[in-house]
Coordinates of C-alpha atoms and ligand atoms in Angstrom, one line a residue:
X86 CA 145.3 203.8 42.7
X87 CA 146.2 206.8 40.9
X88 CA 144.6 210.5 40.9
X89 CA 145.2 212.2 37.8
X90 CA 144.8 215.9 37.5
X91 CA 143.7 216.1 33.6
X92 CA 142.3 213.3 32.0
X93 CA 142.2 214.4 28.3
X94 CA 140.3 210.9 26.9
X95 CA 137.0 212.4 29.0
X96 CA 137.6 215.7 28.1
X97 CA 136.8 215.2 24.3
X98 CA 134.1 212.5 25.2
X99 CA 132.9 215.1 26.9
X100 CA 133.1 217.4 24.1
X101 CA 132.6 215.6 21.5
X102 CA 129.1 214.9 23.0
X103 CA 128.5 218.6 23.8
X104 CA 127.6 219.3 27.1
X105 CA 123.8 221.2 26.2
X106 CA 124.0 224.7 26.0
X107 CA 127.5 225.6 27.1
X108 CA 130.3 226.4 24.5
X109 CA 132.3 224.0 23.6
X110 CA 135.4 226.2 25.3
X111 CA 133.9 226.5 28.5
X112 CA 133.3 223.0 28.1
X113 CA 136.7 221.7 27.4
X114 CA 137.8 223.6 30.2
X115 CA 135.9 222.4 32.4
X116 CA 136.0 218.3 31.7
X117 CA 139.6 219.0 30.7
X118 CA 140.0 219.8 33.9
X119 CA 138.1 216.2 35.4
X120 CA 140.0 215.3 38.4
X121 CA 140.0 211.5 37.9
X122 CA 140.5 208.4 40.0
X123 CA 141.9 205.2 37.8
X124 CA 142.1 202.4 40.2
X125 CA 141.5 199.0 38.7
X126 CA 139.8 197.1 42.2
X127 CA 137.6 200.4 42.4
X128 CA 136.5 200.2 38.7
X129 CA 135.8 196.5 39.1
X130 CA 134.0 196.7 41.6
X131 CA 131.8 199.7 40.0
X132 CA 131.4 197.7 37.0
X133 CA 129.8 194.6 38.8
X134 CA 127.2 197.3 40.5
X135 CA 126.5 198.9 37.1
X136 CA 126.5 196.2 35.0
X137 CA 123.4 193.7 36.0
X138 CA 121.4 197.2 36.3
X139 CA 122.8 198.3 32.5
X140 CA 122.1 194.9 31.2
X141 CA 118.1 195.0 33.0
X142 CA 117.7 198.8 31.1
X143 CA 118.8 197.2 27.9
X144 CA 122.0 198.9 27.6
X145 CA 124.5 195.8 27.9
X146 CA 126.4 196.7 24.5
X147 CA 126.5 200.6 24.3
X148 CA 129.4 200.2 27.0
X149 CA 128.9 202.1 29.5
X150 CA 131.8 203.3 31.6
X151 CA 131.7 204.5 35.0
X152 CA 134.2 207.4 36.0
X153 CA 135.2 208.1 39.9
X154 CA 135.8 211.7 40.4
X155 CA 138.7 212.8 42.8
X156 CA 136.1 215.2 44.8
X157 CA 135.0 214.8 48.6
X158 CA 131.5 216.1 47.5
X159 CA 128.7 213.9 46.8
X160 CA 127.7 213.9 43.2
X161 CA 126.9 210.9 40.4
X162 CA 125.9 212.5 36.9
X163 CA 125.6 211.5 33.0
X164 CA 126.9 213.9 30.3
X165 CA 126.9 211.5 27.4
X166 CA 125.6 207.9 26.8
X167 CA 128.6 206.5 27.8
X168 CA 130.1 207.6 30.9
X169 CA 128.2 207.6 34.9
X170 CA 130.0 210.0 36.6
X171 CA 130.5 209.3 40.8
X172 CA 132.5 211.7 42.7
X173 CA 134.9 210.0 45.1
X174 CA 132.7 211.4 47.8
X175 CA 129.9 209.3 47.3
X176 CA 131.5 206.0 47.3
X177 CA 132.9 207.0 50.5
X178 CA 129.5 208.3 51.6
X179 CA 127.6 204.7 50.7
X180 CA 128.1 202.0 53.5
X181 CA 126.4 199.7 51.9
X182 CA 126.6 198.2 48.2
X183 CA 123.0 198.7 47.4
X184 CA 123.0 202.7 47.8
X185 CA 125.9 203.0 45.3
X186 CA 124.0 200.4 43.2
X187 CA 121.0 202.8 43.4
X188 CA 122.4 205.8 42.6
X189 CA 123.4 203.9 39.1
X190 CA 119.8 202.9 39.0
X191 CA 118.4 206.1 38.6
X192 CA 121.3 207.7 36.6
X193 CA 121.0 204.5 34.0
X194 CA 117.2 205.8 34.4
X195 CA 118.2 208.8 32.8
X196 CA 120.4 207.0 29.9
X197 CA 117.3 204.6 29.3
X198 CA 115.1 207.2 29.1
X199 CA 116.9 209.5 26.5
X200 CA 116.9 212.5 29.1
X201 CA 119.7 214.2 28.1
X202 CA 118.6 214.2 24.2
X203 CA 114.8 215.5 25.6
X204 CA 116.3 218.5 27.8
X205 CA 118.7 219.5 24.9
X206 CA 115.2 219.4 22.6
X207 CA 113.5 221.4 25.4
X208 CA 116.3 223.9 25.8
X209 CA 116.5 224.5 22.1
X210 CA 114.2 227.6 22.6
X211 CA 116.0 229.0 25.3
X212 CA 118.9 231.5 24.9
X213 CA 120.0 232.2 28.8
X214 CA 123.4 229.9 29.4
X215 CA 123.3 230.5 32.8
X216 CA 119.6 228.9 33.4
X217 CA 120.8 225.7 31.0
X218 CA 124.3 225.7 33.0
X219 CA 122.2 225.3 36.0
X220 CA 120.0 222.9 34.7
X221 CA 122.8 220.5 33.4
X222 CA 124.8 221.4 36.8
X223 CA 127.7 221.4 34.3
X224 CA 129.0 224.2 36.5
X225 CA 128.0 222.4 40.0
X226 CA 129.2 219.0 39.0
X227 CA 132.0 219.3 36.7
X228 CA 133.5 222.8 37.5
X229 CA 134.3 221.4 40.7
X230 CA 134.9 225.2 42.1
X231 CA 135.7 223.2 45.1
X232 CA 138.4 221.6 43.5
X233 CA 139.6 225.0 42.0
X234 CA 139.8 222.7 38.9
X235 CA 138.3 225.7 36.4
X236 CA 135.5 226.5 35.1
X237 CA 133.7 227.4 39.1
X238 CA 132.0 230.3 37.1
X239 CA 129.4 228.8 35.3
X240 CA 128.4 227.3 38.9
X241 CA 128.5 230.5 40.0
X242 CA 126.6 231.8 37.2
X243 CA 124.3 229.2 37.8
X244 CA 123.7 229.8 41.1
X245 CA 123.0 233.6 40.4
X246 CA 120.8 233.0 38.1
X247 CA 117.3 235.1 38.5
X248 CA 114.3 232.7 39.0
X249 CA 112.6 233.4 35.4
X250 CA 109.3 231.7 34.4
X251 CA 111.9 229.9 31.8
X252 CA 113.8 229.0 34.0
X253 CA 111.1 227.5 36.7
X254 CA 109.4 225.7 33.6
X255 CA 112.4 223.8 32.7
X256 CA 113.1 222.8 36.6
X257 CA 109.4 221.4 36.6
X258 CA 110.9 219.5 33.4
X259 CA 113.7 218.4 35.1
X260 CA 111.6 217.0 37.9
X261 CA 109.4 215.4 35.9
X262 CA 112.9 213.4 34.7
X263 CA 113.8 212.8 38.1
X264 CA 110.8 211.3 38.7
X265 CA 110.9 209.0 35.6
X266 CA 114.6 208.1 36.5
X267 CA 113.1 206.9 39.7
X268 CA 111.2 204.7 38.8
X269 CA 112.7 203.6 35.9
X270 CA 115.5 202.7 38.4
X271 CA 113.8 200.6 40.9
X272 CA 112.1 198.9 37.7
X273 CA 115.7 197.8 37.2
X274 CA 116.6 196.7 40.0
X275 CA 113.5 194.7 41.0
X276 CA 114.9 193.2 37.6
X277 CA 117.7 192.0 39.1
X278 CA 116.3 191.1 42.1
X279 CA 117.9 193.8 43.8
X280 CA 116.5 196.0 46.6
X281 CA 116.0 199.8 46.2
X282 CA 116.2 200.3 50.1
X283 CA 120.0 201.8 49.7
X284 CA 118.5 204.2 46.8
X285 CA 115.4 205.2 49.5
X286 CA 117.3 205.5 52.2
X287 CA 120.5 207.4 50.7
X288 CA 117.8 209.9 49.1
X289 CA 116.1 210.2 51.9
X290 CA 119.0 211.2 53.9
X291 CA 120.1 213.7 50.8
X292 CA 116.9 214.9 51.2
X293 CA 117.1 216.0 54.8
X294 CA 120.6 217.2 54.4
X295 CA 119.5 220.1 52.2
X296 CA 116.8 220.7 54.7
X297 CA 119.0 221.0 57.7
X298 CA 122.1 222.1 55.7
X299 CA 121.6 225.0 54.1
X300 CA 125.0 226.8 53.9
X301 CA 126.5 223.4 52.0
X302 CA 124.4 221.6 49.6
X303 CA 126.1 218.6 47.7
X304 CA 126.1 219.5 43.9
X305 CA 124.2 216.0 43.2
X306 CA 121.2 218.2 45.5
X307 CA 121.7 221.0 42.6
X308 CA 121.2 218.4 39.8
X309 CA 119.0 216.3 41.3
X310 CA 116.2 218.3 42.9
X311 CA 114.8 216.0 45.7
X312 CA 111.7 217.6 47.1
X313 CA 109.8 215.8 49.9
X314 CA 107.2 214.7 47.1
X315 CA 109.4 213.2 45.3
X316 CA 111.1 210.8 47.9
X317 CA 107.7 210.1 49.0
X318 CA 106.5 208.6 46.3
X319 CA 109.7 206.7 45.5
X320 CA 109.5 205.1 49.4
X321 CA 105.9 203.9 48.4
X322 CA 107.4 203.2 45.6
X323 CA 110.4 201.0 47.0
X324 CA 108.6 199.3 49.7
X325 CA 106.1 197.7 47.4
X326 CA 109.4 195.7 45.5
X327 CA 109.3 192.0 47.0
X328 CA 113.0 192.3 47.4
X329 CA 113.2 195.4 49.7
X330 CA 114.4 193.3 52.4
X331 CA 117.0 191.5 50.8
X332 CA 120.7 192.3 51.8
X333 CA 123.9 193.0 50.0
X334 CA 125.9 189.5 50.0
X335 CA 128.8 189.2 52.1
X336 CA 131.3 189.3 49.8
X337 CA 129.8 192.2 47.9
X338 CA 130.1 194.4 51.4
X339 CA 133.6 193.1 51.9
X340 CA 134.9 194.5 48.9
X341 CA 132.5 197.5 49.3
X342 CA 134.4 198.0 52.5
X343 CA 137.7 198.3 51.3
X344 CA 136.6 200.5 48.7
X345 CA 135.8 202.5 51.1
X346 CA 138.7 202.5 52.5
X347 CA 141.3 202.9 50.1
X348 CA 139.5 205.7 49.2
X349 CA 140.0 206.9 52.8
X350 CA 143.7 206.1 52.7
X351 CA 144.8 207.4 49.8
X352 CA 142.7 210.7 49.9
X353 CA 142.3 211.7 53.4
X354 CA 144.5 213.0 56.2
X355 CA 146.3 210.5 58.4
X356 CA 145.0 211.6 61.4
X357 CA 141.4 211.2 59.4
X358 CA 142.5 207.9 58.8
X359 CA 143.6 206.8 62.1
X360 CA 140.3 208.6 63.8
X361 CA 137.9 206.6 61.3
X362 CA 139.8 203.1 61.5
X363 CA 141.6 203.0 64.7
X364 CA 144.2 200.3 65.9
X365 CA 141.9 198.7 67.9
X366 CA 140.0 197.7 64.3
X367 CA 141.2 194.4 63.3
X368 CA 139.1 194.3 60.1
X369 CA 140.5 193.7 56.9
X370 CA 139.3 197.3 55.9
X371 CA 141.0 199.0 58.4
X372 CA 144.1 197.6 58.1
X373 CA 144.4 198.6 54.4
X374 CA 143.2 202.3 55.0
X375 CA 146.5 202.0 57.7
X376 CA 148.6 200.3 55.5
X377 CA 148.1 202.9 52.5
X378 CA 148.1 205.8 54.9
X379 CA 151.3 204.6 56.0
X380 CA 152.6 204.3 52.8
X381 CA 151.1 207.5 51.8
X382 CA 152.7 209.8 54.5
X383 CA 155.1 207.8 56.9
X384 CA 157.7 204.9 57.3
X385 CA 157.7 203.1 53.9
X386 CA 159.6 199.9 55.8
X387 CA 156.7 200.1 58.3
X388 CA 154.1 199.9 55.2
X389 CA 155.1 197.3 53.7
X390 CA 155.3 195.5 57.0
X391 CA 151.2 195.9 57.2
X392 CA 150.7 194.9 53.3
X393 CA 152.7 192.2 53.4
X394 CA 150.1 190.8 57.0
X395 CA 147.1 192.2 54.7
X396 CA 148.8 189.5 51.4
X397 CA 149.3 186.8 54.2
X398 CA 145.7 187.3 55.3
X399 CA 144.4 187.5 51.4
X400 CA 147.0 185.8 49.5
X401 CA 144.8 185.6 46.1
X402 CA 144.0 189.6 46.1
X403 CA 145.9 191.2 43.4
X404 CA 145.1 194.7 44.8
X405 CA 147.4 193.8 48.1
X406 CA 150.3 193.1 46.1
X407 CA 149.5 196.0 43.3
X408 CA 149.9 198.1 46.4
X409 CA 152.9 196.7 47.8
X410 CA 154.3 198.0 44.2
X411 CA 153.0 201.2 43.9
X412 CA 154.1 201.7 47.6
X413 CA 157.9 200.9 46.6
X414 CA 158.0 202.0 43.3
X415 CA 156.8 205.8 44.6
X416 CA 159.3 205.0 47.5
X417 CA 162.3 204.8 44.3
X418 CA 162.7 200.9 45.0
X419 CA 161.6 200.1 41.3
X420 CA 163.7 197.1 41.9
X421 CA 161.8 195.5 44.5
X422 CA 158.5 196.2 43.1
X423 CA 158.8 194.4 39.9
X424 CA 158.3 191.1 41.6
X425 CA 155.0 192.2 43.4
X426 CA 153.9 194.0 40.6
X427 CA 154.0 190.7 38.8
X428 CA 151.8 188.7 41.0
X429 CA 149.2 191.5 40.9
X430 CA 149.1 191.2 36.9
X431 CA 149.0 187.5 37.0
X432 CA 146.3 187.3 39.7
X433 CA 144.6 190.3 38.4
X434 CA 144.3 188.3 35.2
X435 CA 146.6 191.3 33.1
X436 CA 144.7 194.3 34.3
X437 CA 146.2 197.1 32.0
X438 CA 146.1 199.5 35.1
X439 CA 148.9 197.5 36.7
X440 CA 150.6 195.7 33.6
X441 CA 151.4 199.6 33.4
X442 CA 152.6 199.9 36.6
X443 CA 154.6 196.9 36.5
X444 CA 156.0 198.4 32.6
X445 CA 157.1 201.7 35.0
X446 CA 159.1 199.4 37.5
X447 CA 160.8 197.2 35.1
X448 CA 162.1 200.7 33.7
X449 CA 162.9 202.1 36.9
X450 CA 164.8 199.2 37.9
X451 CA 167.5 200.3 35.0
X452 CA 167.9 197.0 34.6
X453 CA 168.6 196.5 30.3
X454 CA 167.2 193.1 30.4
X455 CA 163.8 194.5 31.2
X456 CA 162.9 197.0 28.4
X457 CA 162.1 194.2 25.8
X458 CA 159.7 192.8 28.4
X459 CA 158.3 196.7 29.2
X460 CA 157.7 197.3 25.9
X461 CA 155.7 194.2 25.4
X462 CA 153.9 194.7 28.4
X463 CA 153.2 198.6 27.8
X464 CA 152.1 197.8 23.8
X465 CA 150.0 195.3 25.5
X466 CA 148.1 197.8 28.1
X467 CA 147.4 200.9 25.7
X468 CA 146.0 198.7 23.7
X469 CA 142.9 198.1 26.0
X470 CA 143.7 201.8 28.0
X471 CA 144.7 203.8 24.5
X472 CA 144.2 206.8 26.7
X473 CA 147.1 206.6 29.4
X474 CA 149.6 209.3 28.3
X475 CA 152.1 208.0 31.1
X476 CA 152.1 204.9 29.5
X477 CA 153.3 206.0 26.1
X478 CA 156.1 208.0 28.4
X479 CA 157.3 204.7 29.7
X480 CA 156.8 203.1 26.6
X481 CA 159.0 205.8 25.0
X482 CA 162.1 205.3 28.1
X483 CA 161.7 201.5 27.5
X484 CA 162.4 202.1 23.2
X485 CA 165.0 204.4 24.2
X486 CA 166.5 201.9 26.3
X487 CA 166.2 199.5 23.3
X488 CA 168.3 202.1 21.1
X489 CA 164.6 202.5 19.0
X490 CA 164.5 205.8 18.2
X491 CA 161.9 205.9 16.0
X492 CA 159.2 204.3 18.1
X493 CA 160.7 206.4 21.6
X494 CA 160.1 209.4 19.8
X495 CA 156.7 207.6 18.5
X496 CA 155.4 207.4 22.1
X497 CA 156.8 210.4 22.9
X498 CA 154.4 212.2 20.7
X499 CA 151.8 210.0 21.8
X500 CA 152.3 211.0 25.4
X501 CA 152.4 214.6 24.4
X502 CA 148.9 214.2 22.6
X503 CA 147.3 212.5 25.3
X504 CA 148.7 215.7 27.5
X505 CA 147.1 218.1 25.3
X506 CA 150.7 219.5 24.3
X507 CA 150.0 219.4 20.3
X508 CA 153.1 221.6 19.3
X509 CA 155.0 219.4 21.0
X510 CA 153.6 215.8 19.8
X511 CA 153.5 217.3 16.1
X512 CA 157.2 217.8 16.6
X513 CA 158.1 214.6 17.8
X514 CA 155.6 213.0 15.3
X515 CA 157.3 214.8 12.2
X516 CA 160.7 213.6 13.7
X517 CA 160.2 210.4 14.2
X518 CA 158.7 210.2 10.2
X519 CA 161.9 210.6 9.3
X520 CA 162.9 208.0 11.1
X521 CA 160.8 205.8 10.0
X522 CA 159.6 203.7 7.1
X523 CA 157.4 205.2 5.0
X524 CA 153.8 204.1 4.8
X525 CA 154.7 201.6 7.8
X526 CA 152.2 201.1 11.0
X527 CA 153.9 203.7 12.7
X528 CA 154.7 206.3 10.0
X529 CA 150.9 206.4 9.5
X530 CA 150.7 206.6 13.6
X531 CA 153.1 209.9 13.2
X532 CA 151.5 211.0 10.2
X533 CA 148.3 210.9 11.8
X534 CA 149.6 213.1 14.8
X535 CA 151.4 215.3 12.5
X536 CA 148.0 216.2 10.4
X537 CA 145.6 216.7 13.5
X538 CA 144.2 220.1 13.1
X539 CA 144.5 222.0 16.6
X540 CA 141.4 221.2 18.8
X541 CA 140.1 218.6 16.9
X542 CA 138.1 216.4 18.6
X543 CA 139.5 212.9 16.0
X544 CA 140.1 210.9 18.4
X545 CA 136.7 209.9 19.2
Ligands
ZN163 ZN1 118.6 212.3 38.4

């Protein structure tokens, strides 16, 4: 798992789809700013909750990706058709499956239903940014204040804003889409024979959290006005589905679990860690949330020691041995993480996440027989994660290896782009033009870079 601080490839989604009412500056700040969580168990998991439910609301083929958010609040959101947002928090506050499943039901609500288009229609006639900021909870949910990631002042804007009769108008509207996501959401999961007791029952709780819990109210509560009417009408709702009983499999709560609790290990304290999965829990959950914390902030001989009893007990997981990698890599033994890091791609089936990983070690391990096979394997990732600007700075260490100038300083500007640093990808781009044959696949790459007008928004 890896937390990265910018995550340009959202940003311009982001802003390319224009984020209603707030300027596309204050917009780029903000997503630019997306604190993001790219772990490939956690996004495989996501996609097998979201996917059934996307596939009931008609949406199979408009790809649909779901984000994690490094942020300890609760919050799920949609900006543009294409991403569901979930903050790190929420997955960590769902202990079951079917509440993380529900909160995609009733966000896909609001993709099936065409909200976003219909409030941007609505707010056409009004002029206040601070009302629409507070109606999109751009600044609550993406400024991240919390996070001190930028752009906290159009929450805090938002939150000042006076109560104006525009203003109340457009929250009944908003309501009125809350509503409709409800329902629309249980709709799909009585489609998919799922129950929408996790959605009740985690709204519910929201619910009564902003009740009793003033002082702190979870920016999903500012988005996602939950009066009492409103859940009571979705438990009447929810009870009459015939398959409100039915449980989450076994398997489905397993790998919920550890979910769960790599998020705990790799974001929280260790004395968090250890107080939430003590020694005395023998699950397989708990001994991961250990085993990374371990990793994370102690003895790296001792770590490895609890991954390598979490591969014995699990030997087909791919995430046990990815982690056994990224624990020694980060520990500087690139060396002896190339070997894990090959299971993991093999039983992962080539996930680009950790063929990338695996491209880093073989580099590491300065061994010259390697960069051939890193540059294969690197060429291979981007192309199905174009957006990983570390993996065009490996890719440009394993070319140098090679003695390829060209292409290093190819990737080079490829890794600046994908940084945002355009003076410095345009320099490397016009470099390695010259280095290059004219008119060939990569000259056009590095011409490409070199033309890009400052800001644009080309790449999507
Ligand atoms: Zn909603």
């Amino acid at each position: 798992m890896r937390a990265l601080a910018v995550a340009t490839a959202i940003a311009v989604a982001a802003t390319g789809a224009g984020p209603i009412g707030v300027t596309p500056a204050q917009a780029q700040r903000a997503a630019g700013a997306m604190p993001i969580i790219r772990d490939t168990e956690i996004e495989q998991l996501l996609r097998d909750y979201a996917q059934p439910i996307l596939k009931a609301a008609g949406l199979a083929k408009q790809n649909v990706k779901v984000v994690v958010l490094n942020d300890r609040t609760f919050n799920a959101f949609v900006m543009d058709g294409r991403h569901i947002f979930i903050n790190a928090g929420a997955l960590f506050d769902a202990k079951t499956p079917d509440e993380v499943i529900g909160v995609f039901a009733h966000e896909t609500g609001h993709l099936a239903g065409g909200h976003l288009l219909k409030l941007r229609e609505q707010l056409a006639t009004a002029q206040t940014a601070s009302v629409i900021a507070l109606l999109l909870g751009v600044g609550a949910a993406v400024g991240g204040s919390r996070m001190g990631a930028g752009g906290g002042d159009i929450g805090a804007a938002a939150i000042m804003a006076p109560q104006s009769a525009i203003q109340r108008s457009l929250l009944a509207y908003v309501r009125t889409q809350e509503d409709q996501a409800d329902h629309a959401g249980v709709k799909f999961l009585n489609a998919t024979g799922q129950s929408p007791r996790g959605m009740l029952e985690l709204f519910k709780r929201l619910s009564s959290e902003s009740l009793f819990n003033s002082r702190y109210i979870d920016p999903y509560m500012q988005t996602h006005p939950m009066p009492a009417e409103r859940v009571a009408s979705l438990e009447v709702l929810a009870k009459a589905s015939p398959y409100f009983d039915r449980k989450d499999s076994a398997e489905l709560q397993a790998r919920h679990d550890l979910m769960r609790a790599k998020l705990s290990g790799f974001l929280e304290r260790p004395d968090t860690v250890a107080r939430r999965y003590p020694l005395g829990d023998h699950s397989l959950a708990a001994r991961y949330a250990r085993a990374i914390s371990a990793y994370r902030h102690s003895d790296l001989r001792q770590a490895v020691a609890q991954i390598d009893g979490l591969i014995q007990a699990q030997p087909s997981d791919p995430y046990f041995y990815e982690l056994k990698g990224q624990a020694l890599l980060e520990g500087g033994r690139a060396n002896e993480a190339v070997a894990p890091l090959r299971q993991a791609v093999q039983l992962s089936h080539g996930a680009p996440l950790i063929q990338i990983m695996l491209g880093q070690a073989l580099i590491g391990s300065n061994n010259p027989k390697f960069a051939e096979e890193a540059v294969v394997l690197l060429r291979n990732a981007l192309m199905r994660e174009p957006e990983a600007p570390e993996a065009y700075t490996q890719l440009a260490m394993a070319y140098g290896r090679k003695g390829d100038l060209a292409q290093a300083d190819l990737a080079s500007a490829q890794a600046a782009f994908g940084r945002g640093d355009m003076m410095t990808a345009r320099q490397l781009a016009t470099r390695a033009k010259t280095r290059l044959p004219v008119g060939s696949p990569a000259w056009v790459q590095a011409d490409d870079i070199v033309n890009l007008k400052p800001n644009s928004n080309a790449r999507n």
